[in-house]
Each structure stands twice: as structure tokens, then as C-alpha cells.
Short mmCIF file of C-alpha atoms in Angstrom, two decimals:
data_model
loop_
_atom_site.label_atom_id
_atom_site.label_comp_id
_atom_site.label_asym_id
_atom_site.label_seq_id
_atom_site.Cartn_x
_atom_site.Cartn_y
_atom_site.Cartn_z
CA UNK A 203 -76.77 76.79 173.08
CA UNK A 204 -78.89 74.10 171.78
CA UNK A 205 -77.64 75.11 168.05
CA UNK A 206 -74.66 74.29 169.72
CA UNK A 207 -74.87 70.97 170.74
CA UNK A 208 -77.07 70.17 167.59
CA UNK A 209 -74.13 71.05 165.26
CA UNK A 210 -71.93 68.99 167.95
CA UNK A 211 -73.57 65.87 167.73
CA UNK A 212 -73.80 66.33 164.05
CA UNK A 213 -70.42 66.70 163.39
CA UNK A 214 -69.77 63.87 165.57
CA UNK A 215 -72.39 61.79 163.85
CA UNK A 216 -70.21 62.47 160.49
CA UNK A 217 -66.99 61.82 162.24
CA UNK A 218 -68.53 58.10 163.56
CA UNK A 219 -69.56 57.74 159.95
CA UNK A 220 -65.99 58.13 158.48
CA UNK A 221 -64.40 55.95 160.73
CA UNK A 222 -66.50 53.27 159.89
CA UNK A 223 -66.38 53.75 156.44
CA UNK A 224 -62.52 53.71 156.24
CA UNK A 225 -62.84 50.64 158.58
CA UNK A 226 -64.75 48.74 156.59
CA UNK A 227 -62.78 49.46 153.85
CA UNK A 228 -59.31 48.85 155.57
CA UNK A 229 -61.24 45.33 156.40
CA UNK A 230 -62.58 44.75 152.94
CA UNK A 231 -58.93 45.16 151.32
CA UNK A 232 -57.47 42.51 153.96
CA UNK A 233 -60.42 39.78 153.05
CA UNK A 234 -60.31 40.71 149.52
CA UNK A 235 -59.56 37.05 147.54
CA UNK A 236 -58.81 35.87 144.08
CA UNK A 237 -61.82 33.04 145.68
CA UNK A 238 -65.20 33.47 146.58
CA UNK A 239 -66.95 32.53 149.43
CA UNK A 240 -67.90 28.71 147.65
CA UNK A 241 -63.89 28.49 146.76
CA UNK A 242 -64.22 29.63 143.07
CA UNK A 243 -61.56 31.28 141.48
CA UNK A 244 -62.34 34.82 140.17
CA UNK A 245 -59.69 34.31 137.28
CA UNK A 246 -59.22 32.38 133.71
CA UNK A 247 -56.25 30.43 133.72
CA UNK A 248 -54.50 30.69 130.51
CA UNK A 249 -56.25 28.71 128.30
CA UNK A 250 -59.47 29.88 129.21
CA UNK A 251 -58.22 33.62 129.19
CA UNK A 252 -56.40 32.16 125.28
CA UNK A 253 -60.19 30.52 123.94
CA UNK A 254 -61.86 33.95 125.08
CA UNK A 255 -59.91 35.72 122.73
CA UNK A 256 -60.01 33.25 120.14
CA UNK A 257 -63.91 33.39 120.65
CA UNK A 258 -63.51 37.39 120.52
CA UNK A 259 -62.15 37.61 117.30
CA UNK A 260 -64.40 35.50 115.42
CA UNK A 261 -66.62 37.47 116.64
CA UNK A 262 -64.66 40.36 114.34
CA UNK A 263 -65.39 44.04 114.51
CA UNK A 264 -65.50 45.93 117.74
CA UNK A 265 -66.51 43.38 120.00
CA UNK A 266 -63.48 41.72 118.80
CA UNK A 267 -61.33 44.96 119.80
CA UNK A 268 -63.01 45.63 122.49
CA UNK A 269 -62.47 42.24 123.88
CA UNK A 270 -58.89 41.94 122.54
CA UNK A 271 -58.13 45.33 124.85
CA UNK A 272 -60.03 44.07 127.98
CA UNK A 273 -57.54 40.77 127.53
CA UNK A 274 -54.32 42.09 126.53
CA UNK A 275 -54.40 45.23 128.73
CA UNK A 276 -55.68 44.03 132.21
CA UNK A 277 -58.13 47.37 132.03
CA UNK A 278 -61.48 47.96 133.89
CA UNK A 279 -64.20 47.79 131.56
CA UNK A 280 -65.18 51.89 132.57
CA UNK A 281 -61.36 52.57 131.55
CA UNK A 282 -61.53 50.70 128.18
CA UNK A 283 -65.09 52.37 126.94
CA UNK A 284 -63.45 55.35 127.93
CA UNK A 285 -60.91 55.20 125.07
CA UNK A 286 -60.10 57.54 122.51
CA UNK A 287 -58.09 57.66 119.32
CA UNK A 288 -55.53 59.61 120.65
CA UNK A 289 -54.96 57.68 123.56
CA UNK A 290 -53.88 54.95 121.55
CA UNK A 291 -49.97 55.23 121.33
CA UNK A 292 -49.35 53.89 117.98
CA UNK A 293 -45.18 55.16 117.73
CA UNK A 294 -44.63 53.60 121.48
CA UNK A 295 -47.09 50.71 120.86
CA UNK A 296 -49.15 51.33 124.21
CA UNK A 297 -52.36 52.06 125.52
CA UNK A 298 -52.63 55.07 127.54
CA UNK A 299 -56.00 54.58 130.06
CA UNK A 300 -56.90 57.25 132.23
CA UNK A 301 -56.92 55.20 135.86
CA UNK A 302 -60.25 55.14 137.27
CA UNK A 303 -61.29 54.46 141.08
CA UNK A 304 -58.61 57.03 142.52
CA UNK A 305 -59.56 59.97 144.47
CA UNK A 306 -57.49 62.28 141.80
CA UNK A 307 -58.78 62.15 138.73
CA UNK A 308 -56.73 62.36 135.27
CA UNK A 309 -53.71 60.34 136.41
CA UNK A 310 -52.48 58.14 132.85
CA UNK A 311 -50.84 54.91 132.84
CA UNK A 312 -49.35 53.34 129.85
CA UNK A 313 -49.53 49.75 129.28
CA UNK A 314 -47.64 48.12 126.61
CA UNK A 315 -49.56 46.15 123.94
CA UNK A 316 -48.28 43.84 120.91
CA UNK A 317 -48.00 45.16 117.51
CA UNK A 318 -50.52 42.54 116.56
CA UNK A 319 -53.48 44.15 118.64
CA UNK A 320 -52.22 48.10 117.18
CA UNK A 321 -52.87 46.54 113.27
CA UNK A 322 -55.97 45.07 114.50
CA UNK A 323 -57.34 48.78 116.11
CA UNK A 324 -55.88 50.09 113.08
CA UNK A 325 -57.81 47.85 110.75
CA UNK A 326 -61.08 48.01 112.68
CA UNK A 327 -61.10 52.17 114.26
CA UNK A 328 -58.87 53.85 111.22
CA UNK A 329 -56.66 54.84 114.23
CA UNK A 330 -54.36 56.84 111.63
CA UNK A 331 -57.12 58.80 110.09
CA UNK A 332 -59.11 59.42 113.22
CA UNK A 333 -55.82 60.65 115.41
CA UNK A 334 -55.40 63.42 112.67
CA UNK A 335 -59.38 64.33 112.43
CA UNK A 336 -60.10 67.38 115.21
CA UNK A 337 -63.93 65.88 115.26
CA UNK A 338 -62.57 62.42 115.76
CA UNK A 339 -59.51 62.17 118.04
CA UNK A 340 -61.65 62.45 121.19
CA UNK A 341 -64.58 60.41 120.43
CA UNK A 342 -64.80 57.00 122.52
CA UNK A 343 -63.89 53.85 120.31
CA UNK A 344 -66.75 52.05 121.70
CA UNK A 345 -70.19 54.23 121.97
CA UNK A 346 -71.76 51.32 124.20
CA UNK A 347 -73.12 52.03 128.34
CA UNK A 348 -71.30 49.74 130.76
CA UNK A 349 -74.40 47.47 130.57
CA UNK A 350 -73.76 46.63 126.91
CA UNK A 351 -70.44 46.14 127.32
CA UNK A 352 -70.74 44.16 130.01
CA UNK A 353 -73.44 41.48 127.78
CA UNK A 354 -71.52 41.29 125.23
CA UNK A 355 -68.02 40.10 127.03
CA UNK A 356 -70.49 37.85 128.62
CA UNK A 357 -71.69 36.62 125.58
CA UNK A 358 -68.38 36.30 124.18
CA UNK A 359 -67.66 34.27 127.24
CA UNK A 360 -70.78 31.69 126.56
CA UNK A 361 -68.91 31.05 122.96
CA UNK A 362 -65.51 30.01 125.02
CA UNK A 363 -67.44 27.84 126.59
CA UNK A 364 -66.01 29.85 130.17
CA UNK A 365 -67.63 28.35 133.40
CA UNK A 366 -70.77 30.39 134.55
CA UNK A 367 -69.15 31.35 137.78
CA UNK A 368 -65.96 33.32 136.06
CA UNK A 369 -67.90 34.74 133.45
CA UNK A 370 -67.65 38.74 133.65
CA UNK A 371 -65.41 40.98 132.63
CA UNK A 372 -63.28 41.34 135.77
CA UNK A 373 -61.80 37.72 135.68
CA UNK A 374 -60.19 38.91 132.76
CA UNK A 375 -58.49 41.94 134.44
CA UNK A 376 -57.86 38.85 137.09
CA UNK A 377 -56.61 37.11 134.42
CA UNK A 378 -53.98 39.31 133.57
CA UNK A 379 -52.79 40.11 136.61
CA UNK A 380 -52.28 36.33 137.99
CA UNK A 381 -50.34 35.36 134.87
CA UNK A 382 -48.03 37.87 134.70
CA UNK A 383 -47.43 37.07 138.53
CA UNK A 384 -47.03 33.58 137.43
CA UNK A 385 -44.42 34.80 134.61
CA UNK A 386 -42.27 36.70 136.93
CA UNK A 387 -43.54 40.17 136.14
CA UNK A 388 -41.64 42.54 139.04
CA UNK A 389 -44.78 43.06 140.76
CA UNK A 390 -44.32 46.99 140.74
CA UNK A 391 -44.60 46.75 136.89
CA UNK A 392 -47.82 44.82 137.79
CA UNK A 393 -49.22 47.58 140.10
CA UNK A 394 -48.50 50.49 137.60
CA UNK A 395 -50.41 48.34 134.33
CA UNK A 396 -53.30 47.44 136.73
CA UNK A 397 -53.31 51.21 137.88
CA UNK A 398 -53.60 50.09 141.53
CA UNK A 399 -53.17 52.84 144.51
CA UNK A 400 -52.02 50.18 147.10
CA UNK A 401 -49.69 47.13 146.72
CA UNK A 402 -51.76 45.02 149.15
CA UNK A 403 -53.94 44.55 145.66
CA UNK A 404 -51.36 43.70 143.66
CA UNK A 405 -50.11 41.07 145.80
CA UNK A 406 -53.00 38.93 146.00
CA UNK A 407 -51.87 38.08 142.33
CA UNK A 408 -48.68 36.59 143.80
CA UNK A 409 -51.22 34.14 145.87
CA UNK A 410 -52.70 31.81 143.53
CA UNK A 411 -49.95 28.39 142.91
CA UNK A 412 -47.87 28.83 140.15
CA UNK A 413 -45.44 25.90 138.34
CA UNK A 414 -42.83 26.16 140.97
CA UNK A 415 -45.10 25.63 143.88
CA UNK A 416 -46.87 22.66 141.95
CA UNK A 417 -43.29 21.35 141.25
CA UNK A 418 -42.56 21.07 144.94
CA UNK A 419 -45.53 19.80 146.43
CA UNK A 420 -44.81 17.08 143.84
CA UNK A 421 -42.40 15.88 146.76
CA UNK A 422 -45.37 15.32 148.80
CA UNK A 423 -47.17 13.08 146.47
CA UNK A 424 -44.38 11.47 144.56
CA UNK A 425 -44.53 7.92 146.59
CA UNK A 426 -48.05 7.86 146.75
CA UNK A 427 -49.68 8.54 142.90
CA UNK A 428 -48.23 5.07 142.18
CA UNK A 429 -51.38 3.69 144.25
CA UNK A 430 -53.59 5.34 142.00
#
């Protein structure tokens, strides 16, 4: 009997443990902001998220690459170290990531890239010669940990002269997804090239104030900037 109840409450115990967990979580997605708590945006706006990769490839070599992808692509920083030759789509002129932070593992997306930033991987990785090399196809195109890659988009970021409170490699995944909102991507297109599970993320990118909301609350102010 009092294996009994010990199992009991133990079980219990695990239950109480989920339910808070999937709580928290539920509650963490609903307060989840493009701002943080001072009322900083998280994001570039496009000509910061334009000097970063300007910065990036005078930088040249595989920081430049590396920093090209992380811009172009919209990609975790796990998802672009994890990069291989062969996932690089050279005849359909996309990136194929393996989607990280989902509960099944191996699920591909393919995001579309311009033929600019294939010539550039070409030039710098010898994607040709690498796809068709056994020892090479499946070797990452960056050997770096997460903690390197994370300096040196930081350091790229110092260059751009980006402010201190945007500078990591996230506002540029950010980045992406807020200015394709702002160009009218269908927001499902969105959610499949960000490789989110549930739309509630991808429509916080809808949120930020785009050139038609600026044009109308022009209304507001139209009588009164003449004061100024």
C-alpha cells in the first residue's frame, strides 16, 4: 500500500509539472513581442538589415556567407551551421534547412534564395565540387560552435554600426520576417520559410507599422506638423 500511494503522488507530481509547463508556455507564446520590456524593437529595419550585409561581405570569406545566409534566409543560427553541400539546391536555387525546435525531427523546408547569394557559396564553398565528393557532401559549411558564430555576427554587427540593443543574430531572422510582412508576403509563405509550428508566431510579424498604416495616421497629424 504505501508503494502505492508513493507511485500516486509521484505520478501526480509529474502530471502538476506538465500542466504548468504547457501553461507557461501557452502564456509565453501570447506575451511573446517583436519589443522588449524597455520598448526596443527586436528587429533591423531595412537599412540596418541592408548595411549588415554590406558590412558582411567586406568582411569576404565565410563570415561573409555565413552572414549573407543568416540575412537572406530568415534561418536560426543552429539551422544555418548545420548546413551541408548537398543541402544547397543549386538547379532550384534554394536552401533546404532541416527545421529545428520541433518535437519531430528531420522535417526540410526550402527557402528560395537569389542567384546572387548561390555564385557567392559557389565561389567561397566549391559547392559544385563538394556536392559530387562522397567525403564532402555532408560536411557542415561552417565548422564553428554556436558561440563563435554567434561573436562573429556580432562583430559583424559593431562594423554596421547596428544599435547595441538589436545586435544578435535573431533580429536578423526578425528582420526577415517583418519585411516580408511589410511587402505583402501571404503570411503562410512566411510561416513555411521561418519553419514555424504555430501561426500565432508568424503573425506577430504582421504587428509592427508598415507604409500603409504610417500613410493613414498621416490624417491625424496633417493640420498640426505645420506648427512645428
Amino acid at each position: 500500500m504505501p508503494n502505492f500511494v508513493a507511485d500516486w503522488i509521484s505520478k501526480s507530481t509529474r502530471n502538476i509539472g506538465r500542466k504548468v509547463r504547457r501553461a507557461f508556455k501557452k502564456r509565453g507564446m501570447q506575451e511573446y513581442s517583436l519589443f522588449d520590456a524597455r520598448g526596443r524593437r527586436k528587429y533591423l529595419v531595412p537599412v540596418e538589415r541592408k548595411r549588415f550585409l554590406k558590412a558582411a561581405l567586406e568582411c569576404r570569406g565565410r563570415v561573409a556567407t555565413f552572414c549573407a545566409v543568416l540575412t537572406l534566409t530568415g534561418a536560426r543560427i543552429s539551422e544555418v551551421l548545420a548546413l551541408t553541400p548537398e543541402r544547397i539546391d543549386l538547379g532550384n536555387c534554394a536552401i533546404n534547412f532541416e527545421t529545428l525546435k520541433r518535437r519531430k525531427r528531420g522535417l526540410t523546408r526550402a527557402v528560395p534564395v537569389p542567384d546572387e547569394l548561390m555564385a557567392y557559396l559557389e565561389a567561397v564553398h566549391r559547392i559544385n565540387d563538394a556536392q559530387l565528393d562522397p567525403k564532402k557532401s555532408d560536411k557542415r559549411l561552417w565548422t564553428w560552435s554556436r558561440a563563435t558564430a554567434w561573436r562573429r555576427v556580432v562583430a559583424v554587427m559593431k562594423l554596421a554600426a547596428i544599435p547595441s540593443y538589436v545586435s544578435q543574430p535573431k533580429s536578423l531572422r526578425h528582420a526577415f520576417g517583418v519585411e516580408a510582412a511589410l511587402e505583402g508576403v501571404v503570411i503562410t509563405m512566411i510561416r513555411d520559410w521561418l519553419g514555424h509550428a504555430d501561426m500565432r508566431t508568424t503573425m506577430i510579424y504582421t504587428t509592427v507599422i508598415g507604409p500603409e498604416a504610417r500613410t493613414l495616421a498621416e490624417r491625424t497629424w496633417q493640420q498640426l506638423t505645420e506648427l512645428f
